[in-house]
PDB file with one MODEL, atoms N, CA, C and O in Angstrom:
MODEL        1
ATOM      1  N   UNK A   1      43.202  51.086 137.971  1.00  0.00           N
ATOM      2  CA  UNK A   1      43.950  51.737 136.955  1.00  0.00           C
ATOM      3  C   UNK A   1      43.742  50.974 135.662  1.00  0.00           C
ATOM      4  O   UNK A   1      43.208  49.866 135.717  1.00  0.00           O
ATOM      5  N   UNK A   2      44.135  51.501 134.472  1.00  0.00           N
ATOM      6  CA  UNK A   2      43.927  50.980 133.643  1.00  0.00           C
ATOM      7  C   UNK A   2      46.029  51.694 132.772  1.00  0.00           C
ATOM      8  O   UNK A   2      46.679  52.724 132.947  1.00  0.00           O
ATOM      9  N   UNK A   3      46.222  50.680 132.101  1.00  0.00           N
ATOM     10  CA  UNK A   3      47.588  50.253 131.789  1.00  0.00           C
ATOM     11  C   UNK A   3      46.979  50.384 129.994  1.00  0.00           C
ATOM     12  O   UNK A   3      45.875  50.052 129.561  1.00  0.00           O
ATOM     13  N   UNK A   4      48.115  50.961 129.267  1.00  0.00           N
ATOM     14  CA  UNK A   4      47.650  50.831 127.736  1.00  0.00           C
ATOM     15  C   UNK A   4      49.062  49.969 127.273  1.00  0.00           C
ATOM     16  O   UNK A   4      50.029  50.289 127.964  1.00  0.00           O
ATOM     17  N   UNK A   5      49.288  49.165 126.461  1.00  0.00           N
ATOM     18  CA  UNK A   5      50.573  48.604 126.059  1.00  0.00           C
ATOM     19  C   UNK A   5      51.015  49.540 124.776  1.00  0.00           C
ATOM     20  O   UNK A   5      50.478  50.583 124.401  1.00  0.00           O
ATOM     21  N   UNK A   6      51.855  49.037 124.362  1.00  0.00           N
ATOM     22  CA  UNK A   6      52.220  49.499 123.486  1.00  0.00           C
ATOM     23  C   UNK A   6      52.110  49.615 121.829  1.00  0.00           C
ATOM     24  O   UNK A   6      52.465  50.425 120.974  1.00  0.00           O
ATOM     25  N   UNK A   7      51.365  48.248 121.873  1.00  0.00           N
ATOM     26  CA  UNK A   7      50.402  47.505 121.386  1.00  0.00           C
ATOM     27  C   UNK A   7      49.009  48.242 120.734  1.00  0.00           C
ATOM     28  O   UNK A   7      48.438  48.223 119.644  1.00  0.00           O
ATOM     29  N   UNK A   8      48.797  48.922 122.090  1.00  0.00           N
ATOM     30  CA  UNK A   8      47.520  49.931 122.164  1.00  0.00           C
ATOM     31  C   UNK A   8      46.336  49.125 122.499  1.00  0.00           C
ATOM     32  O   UNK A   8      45.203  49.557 122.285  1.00  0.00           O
ATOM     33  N   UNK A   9      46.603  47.731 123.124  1.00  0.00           N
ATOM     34  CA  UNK A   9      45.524  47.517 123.928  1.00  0.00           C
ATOM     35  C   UNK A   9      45.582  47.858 125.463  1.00  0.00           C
ATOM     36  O   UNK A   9      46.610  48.118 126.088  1.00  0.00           O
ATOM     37  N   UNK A  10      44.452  47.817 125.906  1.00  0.00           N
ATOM     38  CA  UNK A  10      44.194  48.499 127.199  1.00  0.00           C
ATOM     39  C   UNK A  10      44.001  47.356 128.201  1.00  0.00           C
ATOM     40  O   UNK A  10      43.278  46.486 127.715  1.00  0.00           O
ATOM     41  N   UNK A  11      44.502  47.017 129.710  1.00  0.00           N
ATOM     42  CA  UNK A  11      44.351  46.060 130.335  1.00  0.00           C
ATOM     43  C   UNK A  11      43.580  46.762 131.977  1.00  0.00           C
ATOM     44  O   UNK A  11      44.506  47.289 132.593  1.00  0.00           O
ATOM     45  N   UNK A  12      42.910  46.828 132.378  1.00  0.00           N
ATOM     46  CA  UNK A  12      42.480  46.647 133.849  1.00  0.00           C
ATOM     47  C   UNK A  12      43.111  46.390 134.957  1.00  0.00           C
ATOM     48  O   UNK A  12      43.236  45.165 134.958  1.00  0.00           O
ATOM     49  N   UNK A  13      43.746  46.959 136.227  1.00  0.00           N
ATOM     50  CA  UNK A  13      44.193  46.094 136.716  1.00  0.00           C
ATOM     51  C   UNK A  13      44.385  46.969 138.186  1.00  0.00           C
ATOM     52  O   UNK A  13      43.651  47.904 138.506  1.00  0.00           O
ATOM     53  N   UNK A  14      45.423  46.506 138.928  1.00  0.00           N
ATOM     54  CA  UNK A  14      45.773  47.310 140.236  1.00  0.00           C
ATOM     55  C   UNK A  14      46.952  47.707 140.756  1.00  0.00           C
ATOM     56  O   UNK A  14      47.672  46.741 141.014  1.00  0.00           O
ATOM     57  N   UNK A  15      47.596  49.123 141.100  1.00  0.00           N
ATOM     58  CA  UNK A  15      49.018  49.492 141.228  1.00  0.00           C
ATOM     59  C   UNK A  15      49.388  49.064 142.941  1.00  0.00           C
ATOM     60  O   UNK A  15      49.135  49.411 144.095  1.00  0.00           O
ATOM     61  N   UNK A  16      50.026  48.243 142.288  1.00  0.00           N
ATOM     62  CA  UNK A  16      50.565  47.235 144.763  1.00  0.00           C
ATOM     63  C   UNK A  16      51.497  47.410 144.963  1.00  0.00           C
ATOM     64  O   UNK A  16      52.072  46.605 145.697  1.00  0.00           O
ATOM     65  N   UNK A  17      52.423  48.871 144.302  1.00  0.00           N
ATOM     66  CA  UNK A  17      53.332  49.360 144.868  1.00  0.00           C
ATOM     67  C   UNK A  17      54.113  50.424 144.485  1.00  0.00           C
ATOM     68  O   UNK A  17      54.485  50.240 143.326  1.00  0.00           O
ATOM     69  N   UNK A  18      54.500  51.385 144.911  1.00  0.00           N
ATOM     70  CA  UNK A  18      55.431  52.790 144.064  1.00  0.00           C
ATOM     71  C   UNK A  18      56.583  52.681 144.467  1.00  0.00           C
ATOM     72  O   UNK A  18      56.920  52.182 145.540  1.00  0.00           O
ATOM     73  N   UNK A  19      57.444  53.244 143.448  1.00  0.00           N
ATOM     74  CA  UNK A  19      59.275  53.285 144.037  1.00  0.00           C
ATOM     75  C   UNK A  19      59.675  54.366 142.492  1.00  0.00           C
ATOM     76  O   UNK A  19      59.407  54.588 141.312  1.00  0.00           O
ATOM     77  N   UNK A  20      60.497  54.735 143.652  1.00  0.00           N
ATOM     78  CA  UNK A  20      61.319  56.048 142.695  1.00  0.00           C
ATOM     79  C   UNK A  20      63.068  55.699 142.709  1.00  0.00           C
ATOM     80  O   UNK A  20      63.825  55.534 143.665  1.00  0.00           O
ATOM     81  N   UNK A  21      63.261  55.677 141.588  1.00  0.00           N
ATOM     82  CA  UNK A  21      64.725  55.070 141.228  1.00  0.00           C
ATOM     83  C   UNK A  21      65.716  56.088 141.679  1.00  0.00           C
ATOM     84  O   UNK A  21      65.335  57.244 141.865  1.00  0.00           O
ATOM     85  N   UNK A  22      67.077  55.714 141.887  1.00  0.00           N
ATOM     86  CA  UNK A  22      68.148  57.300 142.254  1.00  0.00           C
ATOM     87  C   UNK A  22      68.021  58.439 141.178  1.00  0.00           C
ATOM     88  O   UNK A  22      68.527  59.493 141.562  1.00  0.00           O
ATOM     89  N   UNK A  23      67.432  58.481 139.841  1.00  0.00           N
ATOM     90  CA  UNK A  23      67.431  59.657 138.609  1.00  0.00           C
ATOM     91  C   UNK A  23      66.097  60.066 139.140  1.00  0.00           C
ATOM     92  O   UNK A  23      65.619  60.935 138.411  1.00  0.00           O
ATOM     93  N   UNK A  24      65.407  59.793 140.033  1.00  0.00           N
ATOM     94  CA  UNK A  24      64.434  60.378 140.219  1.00  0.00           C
ATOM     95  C   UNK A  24      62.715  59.897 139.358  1.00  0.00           C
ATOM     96  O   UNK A  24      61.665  60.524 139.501  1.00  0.00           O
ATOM     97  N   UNK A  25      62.826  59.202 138.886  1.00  0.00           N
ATOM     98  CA  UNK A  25      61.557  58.279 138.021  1.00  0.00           C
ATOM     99  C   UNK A  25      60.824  57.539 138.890  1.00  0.00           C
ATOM    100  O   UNK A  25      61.197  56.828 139.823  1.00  0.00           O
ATOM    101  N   UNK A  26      59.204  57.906 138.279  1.00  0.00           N
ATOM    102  CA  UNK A  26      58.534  57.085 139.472  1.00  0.00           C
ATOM    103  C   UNK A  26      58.447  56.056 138.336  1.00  0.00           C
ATOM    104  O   UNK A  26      58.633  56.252 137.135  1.00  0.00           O
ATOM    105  N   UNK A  27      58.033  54.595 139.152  1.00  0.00           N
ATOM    106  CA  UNK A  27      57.836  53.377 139.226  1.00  0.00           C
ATOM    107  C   UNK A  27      56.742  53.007 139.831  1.00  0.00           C
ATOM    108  O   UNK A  27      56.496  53.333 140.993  1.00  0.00           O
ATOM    109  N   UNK A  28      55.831  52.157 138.975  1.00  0.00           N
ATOM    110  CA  UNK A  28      54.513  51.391 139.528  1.00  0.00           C
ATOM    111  C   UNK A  28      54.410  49.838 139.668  1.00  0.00           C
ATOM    112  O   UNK A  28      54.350  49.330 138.548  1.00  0.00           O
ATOM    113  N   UNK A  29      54.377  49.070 140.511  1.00  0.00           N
ATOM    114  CA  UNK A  29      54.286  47.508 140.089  1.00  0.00           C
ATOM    115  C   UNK A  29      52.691  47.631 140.176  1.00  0.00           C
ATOM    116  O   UNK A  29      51.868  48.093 140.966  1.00  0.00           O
ATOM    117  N   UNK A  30      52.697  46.902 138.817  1.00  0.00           N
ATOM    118  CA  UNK A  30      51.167  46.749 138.366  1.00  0.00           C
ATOM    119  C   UNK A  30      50.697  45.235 138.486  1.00  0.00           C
ATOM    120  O   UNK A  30      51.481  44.337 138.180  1.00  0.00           O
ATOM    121  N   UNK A  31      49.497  44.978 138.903  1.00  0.00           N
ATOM    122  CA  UNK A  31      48.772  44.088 138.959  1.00  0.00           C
ATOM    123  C   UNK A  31      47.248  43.970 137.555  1.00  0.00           C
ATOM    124  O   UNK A  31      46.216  44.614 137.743  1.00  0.00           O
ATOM    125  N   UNK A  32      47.362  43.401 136.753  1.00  0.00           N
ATOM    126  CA  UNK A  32      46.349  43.401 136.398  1.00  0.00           C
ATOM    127  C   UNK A  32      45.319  41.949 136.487  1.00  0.00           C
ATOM    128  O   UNK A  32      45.784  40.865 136.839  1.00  0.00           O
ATOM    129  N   UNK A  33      44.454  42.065 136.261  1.00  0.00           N
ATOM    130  CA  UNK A  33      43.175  41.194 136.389  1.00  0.00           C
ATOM    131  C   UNK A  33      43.301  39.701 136.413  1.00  0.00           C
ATOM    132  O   UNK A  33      44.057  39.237 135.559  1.00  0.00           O
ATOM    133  N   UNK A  34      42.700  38.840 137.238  1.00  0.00           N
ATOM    134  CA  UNK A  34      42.855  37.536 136.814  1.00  0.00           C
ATOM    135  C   UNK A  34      43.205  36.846 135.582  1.00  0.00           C
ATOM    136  O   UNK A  34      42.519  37.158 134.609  1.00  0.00           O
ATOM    137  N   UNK A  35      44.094  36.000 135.408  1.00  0.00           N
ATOM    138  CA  UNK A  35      44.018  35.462 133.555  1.00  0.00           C
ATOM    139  C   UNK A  35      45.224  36.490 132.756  1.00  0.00           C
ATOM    140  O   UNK A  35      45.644  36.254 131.623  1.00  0.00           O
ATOM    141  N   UNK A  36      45.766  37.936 133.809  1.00  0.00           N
ATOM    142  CA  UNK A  36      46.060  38.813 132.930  1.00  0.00           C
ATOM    143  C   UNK A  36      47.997  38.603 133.230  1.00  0.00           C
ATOM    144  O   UNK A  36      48.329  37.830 134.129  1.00  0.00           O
ATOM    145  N   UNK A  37      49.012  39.279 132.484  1.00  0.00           N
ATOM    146  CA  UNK A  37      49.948  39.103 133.247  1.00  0.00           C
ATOM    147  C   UNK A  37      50.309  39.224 134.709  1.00  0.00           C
ATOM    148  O   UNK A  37      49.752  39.990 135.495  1.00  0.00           O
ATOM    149  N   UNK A  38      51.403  38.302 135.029  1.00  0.00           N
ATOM    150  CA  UNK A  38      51.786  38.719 136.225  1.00  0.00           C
ATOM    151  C   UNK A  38      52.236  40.525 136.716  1.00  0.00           C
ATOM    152  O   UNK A  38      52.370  41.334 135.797  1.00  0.00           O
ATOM    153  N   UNK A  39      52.460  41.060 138.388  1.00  0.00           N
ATOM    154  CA  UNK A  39      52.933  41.790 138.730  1.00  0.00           C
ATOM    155  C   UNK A  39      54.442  41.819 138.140  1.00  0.00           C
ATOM    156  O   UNK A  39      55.465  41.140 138.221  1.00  0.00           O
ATOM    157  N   UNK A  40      53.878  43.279 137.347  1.00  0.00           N
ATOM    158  CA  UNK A  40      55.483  43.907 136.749  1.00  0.00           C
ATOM    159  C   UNK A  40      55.697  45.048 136.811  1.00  0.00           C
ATOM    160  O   UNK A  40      54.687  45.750 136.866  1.00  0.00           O
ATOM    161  N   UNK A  41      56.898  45.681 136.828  1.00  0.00           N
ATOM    162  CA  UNK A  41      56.983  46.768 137.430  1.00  0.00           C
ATOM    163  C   UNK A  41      57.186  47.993 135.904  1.00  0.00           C
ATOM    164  O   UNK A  41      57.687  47.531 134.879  1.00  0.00           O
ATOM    165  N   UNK A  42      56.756  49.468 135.942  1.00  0.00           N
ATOM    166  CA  UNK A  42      56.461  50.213 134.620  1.00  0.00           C
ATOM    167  C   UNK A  42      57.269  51.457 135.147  1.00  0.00           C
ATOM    168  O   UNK A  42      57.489  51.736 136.325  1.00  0.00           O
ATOM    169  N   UNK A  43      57.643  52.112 134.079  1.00  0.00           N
ATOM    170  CA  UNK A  43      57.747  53.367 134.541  1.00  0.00           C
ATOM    171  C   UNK A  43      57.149  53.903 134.658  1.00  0.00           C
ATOM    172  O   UNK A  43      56.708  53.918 133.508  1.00  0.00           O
ATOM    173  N   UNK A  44      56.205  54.949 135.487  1.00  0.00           N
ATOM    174  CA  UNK A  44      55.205  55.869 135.920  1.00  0.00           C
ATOM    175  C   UNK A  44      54.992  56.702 134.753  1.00  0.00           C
ATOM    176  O   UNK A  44      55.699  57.709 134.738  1.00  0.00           O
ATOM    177  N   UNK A  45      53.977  56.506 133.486  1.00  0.00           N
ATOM    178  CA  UNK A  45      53.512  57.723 132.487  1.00  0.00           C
ATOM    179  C   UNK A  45      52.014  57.744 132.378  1.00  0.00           C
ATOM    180  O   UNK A  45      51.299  56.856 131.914  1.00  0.00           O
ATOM    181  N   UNK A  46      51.679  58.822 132.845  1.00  0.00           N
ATOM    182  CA  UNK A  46      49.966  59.094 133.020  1.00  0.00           C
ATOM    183  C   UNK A  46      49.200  59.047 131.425  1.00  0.00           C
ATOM    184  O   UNK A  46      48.000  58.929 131.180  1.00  0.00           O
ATOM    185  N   UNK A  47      50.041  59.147 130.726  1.00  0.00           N
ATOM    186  CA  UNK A  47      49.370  59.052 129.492  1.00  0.00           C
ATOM    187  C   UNK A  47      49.204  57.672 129.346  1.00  0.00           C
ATOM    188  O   UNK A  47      48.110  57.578 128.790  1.00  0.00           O
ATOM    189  N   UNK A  48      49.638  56.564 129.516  1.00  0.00           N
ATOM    190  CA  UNK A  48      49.067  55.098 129.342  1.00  0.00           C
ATOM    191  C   UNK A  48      49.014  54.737 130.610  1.00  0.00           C
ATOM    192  O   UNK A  48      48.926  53.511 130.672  1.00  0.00           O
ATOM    193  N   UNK A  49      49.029  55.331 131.846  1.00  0.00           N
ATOM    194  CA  UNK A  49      49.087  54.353 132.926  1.00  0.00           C
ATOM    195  C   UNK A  49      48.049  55.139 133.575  1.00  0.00           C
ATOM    196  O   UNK A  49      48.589  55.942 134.336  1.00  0.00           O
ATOM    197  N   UNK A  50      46.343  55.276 133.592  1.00  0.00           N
ATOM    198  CA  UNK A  50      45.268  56.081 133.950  1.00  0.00           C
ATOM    199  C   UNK A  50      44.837  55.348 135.492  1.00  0.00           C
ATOM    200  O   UNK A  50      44.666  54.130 135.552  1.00  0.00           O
ATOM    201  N   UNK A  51      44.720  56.039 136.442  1.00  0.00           N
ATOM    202  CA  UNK A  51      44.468  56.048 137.403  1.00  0.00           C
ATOM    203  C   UNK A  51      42.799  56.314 137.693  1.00  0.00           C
ATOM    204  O   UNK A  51      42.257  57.388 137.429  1.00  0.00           O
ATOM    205  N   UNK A  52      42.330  55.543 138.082  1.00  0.00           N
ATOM    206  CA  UNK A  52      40.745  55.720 137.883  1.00  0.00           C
ATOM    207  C   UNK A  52      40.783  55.604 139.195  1.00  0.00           C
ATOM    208  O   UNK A  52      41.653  55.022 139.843  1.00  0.00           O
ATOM    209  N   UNK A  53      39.232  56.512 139.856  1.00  0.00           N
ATOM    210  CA  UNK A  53      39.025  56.251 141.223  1.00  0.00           C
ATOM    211  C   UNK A  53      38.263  54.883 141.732  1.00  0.00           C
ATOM    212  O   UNK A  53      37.437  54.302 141.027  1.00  0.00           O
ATOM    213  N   UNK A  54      38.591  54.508 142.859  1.00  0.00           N
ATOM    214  CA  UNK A  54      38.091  53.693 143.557  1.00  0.00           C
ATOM    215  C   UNK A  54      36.828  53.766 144.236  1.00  0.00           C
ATOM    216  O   UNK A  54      36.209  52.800 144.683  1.00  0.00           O
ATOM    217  N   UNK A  55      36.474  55.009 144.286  1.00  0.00           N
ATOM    218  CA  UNK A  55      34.507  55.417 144.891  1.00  0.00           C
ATOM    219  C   UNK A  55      34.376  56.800 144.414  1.00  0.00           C
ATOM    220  O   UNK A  55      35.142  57.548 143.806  1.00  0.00           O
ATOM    221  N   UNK A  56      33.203  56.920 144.859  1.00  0.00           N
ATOM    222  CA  UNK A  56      32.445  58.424 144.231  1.00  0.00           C
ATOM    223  C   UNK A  56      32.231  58.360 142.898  1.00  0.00           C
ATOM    224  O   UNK A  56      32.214  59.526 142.502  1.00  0.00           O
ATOM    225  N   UNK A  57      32.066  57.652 142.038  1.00  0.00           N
ATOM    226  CA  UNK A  57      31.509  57.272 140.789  1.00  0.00           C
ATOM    227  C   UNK A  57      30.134  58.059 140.880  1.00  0.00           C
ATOM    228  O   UNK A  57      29.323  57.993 139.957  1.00  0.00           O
TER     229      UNK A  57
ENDMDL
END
């Protein structure tokens, strides 16, 4: 996946877990890249939070 801040830079990284709160919101704990922040958890928005595939490139 790739994560955009708010900032509007873009970070690399990997989603290691989903959870949906009682209002119903999904939740991603994100992992990004060595060197990069720690696992933190986002609210689920496809517009900065892009899901890229893992094969079939």
């Amino acid at each position: 996946m790739e994560v955009q801040y708010p900032d509007g830079t873009w970070e690399v990284g990997r989603i290691s877990a989903w959870w949906t709160d009682d209002a119903g919101e999904l939740w991603c704990r994100l992992r990004t890249l060595p060197g990069g922040t720690g696992p933190q958890w986002h609210r689920y928005d496809p517009d900065a939070i892009r899901l890229l595939p893992s094969t079939g490139i």
